[in-house]
Coordinates of C-alpha atoms and ligand atoms in Angstrom, one line a residue:
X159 CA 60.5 -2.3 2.1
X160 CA 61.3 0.9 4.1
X161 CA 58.5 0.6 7.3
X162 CA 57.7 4.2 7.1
X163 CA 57.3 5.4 3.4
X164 CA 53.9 6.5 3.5
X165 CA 50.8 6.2 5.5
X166 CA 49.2 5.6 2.0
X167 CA 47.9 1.7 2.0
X168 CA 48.8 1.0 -1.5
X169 CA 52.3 2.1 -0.4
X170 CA 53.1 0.5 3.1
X171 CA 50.9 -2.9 2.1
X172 CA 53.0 -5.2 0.1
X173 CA 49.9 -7.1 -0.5
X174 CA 47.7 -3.9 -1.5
X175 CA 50.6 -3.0 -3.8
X176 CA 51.1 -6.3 -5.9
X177 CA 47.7 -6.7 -6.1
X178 CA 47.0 -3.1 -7.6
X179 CA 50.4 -3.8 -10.0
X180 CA 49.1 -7.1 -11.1
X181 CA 45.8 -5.7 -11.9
X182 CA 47.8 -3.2 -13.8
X183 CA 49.5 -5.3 -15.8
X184 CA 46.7 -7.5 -16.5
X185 CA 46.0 -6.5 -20.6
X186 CA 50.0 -6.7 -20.7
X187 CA 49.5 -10.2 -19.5
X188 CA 47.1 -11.2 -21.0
X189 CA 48.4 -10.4 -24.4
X190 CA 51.3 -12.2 -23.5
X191 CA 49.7 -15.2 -22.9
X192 CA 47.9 -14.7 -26.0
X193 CA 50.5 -14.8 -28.2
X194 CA 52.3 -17.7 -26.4
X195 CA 49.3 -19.9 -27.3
X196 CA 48.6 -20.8 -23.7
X197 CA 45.6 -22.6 -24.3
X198 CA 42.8 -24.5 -22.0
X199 CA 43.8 -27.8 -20.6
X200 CA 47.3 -26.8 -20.0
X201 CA 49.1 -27.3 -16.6
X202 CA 50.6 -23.5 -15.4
X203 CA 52.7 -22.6 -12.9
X204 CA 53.7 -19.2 -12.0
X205 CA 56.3 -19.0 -10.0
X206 CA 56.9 -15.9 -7.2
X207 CA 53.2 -14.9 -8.0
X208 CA 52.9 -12.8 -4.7
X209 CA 49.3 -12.2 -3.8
X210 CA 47.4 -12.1 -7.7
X211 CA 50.7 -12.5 -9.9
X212 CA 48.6 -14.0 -13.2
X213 CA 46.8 -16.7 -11.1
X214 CA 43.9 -15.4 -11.8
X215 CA 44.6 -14.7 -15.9
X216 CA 45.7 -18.5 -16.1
X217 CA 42.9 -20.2 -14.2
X218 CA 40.2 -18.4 -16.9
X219 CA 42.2 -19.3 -19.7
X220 CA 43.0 -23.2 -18.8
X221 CA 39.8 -23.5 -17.8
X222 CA 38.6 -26.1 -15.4
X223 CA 40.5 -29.3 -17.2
X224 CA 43.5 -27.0 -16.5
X225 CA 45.7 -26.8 -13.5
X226 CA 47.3 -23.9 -11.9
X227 CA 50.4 -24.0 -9.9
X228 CA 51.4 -20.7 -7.5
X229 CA 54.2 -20.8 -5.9
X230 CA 55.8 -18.4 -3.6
X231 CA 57.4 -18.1 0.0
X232 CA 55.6 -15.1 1.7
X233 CA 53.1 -16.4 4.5
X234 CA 51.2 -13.1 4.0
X235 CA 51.1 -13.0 0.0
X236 CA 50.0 -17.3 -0.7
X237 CA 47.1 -16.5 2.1
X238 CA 45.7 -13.4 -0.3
X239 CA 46.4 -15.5 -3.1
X240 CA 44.4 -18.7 -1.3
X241 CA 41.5 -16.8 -0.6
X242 CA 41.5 -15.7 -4.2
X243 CA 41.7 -18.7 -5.8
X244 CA 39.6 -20.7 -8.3
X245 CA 39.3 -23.8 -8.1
X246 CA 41.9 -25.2 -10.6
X247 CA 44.2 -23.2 -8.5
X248 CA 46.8 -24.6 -6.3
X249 CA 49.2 -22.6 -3.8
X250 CA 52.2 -24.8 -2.6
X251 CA 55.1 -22.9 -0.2
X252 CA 58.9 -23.2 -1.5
X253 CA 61.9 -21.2 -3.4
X254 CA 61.1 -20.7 -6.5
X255 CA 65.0 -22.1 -7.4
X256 CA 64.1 -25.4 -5.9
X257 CA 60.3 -26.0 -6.1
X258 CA 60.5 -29.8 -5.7
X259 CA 57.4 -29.9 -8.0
X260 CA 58.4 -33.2 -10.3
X261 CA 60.4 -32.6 -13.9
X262 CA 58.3 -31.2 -17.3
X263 CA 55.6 -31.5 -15.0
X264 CA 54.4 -28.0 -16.5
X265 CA 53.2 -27.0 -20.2
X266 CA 54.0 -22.7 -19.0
X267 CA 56.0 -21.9 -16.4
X268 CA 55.6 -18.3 -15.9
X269 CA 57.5 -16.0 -13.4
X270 CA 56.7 -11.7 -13.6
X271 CA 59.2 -9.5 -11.4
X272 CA 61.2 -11.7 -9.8
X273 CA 64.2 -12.0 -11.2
X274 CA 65.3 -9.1 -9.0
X275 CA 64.8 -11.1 -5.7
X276 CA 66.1 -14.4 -6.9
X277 CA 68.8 -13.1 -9.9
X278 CA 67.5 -14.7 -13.4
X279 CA 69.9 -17.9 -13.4
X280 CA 68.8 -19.8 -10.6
X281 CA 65.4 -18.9 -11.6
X282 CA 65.5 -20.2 -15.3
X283 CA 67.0 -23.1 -14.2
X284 CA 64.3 -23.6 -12.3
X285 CA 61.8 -23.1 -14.5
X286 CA 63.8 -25.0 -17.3
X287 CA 63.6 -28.1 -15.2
X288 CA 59.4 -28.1 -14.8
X289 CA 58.7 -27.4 -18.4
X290 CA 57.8 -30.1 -20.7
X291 CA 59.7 -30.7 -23.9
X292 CA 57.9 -28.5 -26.3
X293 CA 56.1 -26.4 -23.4
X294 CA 56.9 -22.7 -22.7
X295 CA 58.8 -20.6 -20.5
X296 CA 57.3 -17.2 -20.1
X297 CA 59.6 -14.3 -17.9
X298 CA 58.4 -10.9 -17.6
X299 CA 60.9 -8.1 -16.2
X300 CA 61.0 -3.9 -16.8
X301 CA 63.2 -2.4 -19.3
X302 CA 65.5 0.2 -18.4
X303 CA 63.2 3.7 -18.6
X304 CA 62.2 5.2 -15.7
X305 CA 58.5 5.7 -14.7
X306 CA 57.6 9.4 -16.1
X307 CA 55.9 11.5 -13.9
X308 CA 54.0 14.5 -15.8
X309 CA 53.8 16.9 -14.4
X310 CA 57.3 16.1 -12.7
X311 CA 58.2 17.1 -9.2
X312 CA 60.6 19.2 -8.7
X313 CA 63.9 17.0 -8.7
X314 CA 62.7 14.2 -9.7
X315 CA 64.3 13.7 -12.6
X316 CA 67.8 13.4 -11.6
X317 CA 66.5 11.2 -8.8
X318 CA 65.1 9.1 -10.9
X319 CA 68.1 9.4 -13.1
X320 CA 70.2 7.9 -9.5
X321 CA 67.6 5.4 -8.6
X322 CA 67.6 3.7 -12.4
X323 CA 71.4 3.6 -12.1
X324 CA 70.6 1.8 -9.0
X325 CA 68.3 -1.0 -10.8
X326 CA 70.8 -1.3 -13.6
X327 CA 73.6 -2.2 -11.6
X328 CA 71.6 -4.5 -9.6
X329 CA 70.5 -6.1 -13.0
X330 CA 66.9 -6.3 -12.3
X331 CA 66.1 -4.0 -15.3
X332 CA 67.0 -6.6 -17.8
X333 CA 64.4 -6.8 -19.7
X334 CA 65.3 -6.1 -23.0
X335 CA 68.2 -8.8 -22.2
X336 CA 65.6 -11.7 -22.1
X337 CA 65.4 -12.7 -25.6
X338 CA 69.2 -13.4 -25.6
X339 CA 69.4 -14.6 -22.6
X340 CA 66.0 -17.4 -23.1
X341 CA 67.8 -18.4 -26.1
X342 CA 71.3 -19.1 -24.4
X343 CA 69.2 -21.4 -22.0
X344 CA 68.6 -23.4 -24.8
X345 CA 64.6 -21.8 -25.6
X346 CA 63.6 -21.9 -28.9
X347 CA 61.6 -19.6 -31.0
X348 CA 61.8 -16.9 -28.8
X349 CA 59.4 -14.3 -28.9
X350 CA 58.9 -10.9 -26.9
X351 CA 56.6 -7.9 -26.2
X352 CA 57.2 -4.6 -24.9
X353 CA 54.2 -2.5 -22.8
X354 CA 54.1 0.7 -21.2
X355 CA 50.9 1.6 -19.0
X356 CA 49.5 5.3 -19.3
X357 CA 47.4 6.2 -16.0
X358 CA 46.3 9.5 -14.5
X359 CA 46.7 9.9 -10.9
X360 CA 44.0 8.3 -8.5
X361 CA 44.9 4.7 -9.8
X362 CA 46.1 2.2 -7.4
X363 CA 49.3 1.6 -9.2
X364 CA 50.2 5.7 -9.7
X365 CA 51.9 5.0 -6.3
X366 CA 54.7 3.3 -7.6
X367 CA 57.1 5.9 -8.0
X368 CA 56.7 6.9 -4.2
X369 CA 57.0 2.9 -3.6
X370 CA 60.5 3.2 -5.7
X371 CA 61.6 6.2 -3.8
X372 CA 61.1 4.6 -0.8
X373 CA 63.3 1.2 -1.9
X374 CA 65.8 4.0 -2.6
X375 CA 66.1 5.9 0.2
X376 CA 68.8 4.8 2.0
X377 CA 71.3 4.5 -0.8
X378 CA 70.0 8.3 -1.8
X379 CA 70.7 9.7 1.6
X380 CA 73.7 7.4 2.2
X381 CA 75.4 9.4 -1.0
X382 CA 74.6 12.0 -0.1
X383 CA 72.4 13.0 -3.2
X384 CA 69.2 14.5 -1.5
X385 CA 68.9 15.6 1.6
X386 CA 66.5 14.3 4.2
X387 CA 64.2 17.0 3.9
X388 CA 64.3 17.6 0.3
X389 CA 63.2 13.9 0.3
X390 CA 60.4 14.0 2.7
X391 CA 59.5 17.5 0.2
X392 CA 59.3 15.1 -3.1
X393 CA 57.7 11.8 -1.0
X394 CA 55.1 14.7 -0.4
X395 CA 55.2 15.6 -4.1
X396 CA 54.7 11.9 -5.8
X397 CA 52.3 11.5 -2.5
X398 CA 49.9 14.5 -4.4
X399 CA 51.0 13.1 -7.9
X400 CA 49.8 9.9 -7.2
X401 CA 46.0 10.6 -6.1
X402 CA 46.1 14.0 -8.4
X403 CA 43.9 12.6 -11.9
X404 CA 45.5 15.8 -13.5
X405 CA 48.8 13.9 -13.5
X406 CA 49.3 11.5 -16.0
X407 CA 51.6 8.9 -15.3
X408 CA 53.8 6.4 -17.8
X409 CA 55.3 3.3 -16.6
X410 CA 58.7 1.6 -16.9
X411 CA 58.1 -0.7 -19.8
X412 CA 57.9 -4.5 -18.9
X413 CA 58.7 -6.9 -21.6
X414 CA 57.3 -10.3 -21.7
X415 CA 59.3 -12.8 -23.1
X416 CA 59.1 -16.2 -23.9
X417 CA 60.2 -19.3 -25.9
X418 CA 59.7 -23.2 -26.3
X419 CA 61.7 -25.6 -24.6
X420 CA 63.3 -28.1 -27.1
X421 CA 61.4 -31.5 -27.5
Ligands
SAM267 C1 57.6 -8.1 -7.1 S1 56.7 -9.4 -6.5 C2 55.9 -9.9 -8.0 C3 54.7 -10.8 -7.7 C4 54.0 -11.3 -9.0 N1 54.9 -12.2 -9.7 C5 53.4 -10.2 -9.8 O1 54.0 -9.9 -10.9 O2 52.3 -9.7 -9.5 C6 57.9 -10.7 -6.3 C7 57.3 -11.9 -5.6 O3 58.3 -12.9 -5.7 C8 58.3 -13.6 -4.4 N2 59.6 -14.2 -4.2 C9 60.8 -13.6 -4.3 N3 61.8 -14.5 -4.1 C10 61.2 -15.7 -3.9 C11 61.7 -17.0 -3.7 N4 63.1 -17.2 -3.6 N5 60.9 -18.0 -3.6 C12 59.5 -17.8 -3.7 N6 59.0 -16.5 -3.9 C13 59.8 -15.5 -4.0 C14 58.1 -12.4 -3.4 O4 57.7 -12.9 -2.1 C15 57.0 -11.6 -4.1 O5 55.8 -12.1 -3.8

């Protein structure tokens, strides 16, 4: 992340910012689970879970004959995620493409916006090889729509328009490409859900579009489609946007997806 996007702590804390996003997403989440039929006693891992990820979601719903497995590689992000944790929550250090947590040793393995950093096929592999026979694989990754800002700065549209492009091409908006792609690993019964979040400005997680703009900015000043002080005008804008409750806000959508692997 660009050092200097903001002085705003949701936007220049990693740690702030997953947290807010996960607590964001948590109904999404939660739904998801829902219909996946996680249930209590089952052994979870959620792989890439950052500071919160769904650690939190899975420990209350395994309950305390469950197990929960995080796993992620930021030093900063497992301590938060330690000092949150229940007590039929475990944090272990690795990749998530090579875990070294034993085979089928999970009935979910769960991984939420992190496909980007990893690209999905080392990362299904991965969490192909920990699921049991018959146990689920849950992925959740955003769809292509851009985050709507109402109302919009001026530009930020097109912007937003450049910055999507952006994602696509890198493939980490591929959500609505799960389904085919869980059931070309070999998942079966594969099931999706689609959410958008509506929030007003003042929310922790209103930031995100400045966070964005920020992961953008090189690649929007390097082409030479904004210049450097019409940026610093719309970081100002989504700045005011962000803490302004007048504004309402819609998310990129982020589809959860999952299916079963075969027994
Ligand atoms: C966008 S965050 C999402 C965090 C969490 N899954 C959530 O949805 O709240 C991506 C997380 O994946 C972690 N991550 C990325 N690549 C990883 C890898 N190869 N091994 C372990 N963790 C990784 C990052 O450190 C970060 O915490």
């Amino acid at each position: 992340m660009p050092a200097r996007a903001s002085r705003r702590p949701g936007v220049t804390d990693p740690v702030l910012r997953l947290t807010a996003q996960a607590g964001a997403w948590a109904p999404a989440a939660r739904r998801a689970l829902a219909a996946a039929g996680v249930a209590p006693g089952w052994r979870c891992a959620d792989l890439g879970c950052g500071p919160a990820g769904i650690l939190d979601l899975l420990s209350r719903r395994v309950g305390r004959r469950g197990l929960v497995v995080g796993v992620e590689h930021d030093p900063h992000a497992l301590l938060a995620a330690l000092a949150a944790a229940r007590g039929n929550v475990r944090l272990v250090p690795a990749d998530v493409r090579r875990t070294g947590l034993p085979d089928a040793s999970f009935d979910l393995v769960h991984a939420r916006l992190v496909c980007q950093e990893t690209g999905l096929l080392p990362l299904l592999r991965e969490m192909r090889r920990l699921v049991r026979p018959g146990g689920v694989v849950l992925l959740a990754e955003p769809g292509a729509d851009p985050w709507e800002v109402d109302p919009a700065p001026p530009d930020y549209a097109r912007l937003v328009r450049r910055v999507t492009r952006r994602f696509l091409r890198r493939r980490s908006a591929i959500g609505s490409a799960l389904p085919g792609r869980l059931r070309r690993a070999g998942l079966l019964g594969v099931r999706w859900r689609r959410d958008r979040l509506s929030l007003r400005g003042g929310h922790p997680y209103a930031a995100m579009p400045l966070f964005a703009l920020a992961g953008a900015r090189d690649v929007l000043l390097g082409s030479g489609a904004v210049t450097p002080a019409r940026l610093r005008q719309l970081e100002a804008a989504l700045g005011r946007a962000a803490a302004d409750p007048a504004v309402r806000h819609r998310s990129f959508p982020l589809w959860h997806v999952w299916g079963r692997a075969p027994r």
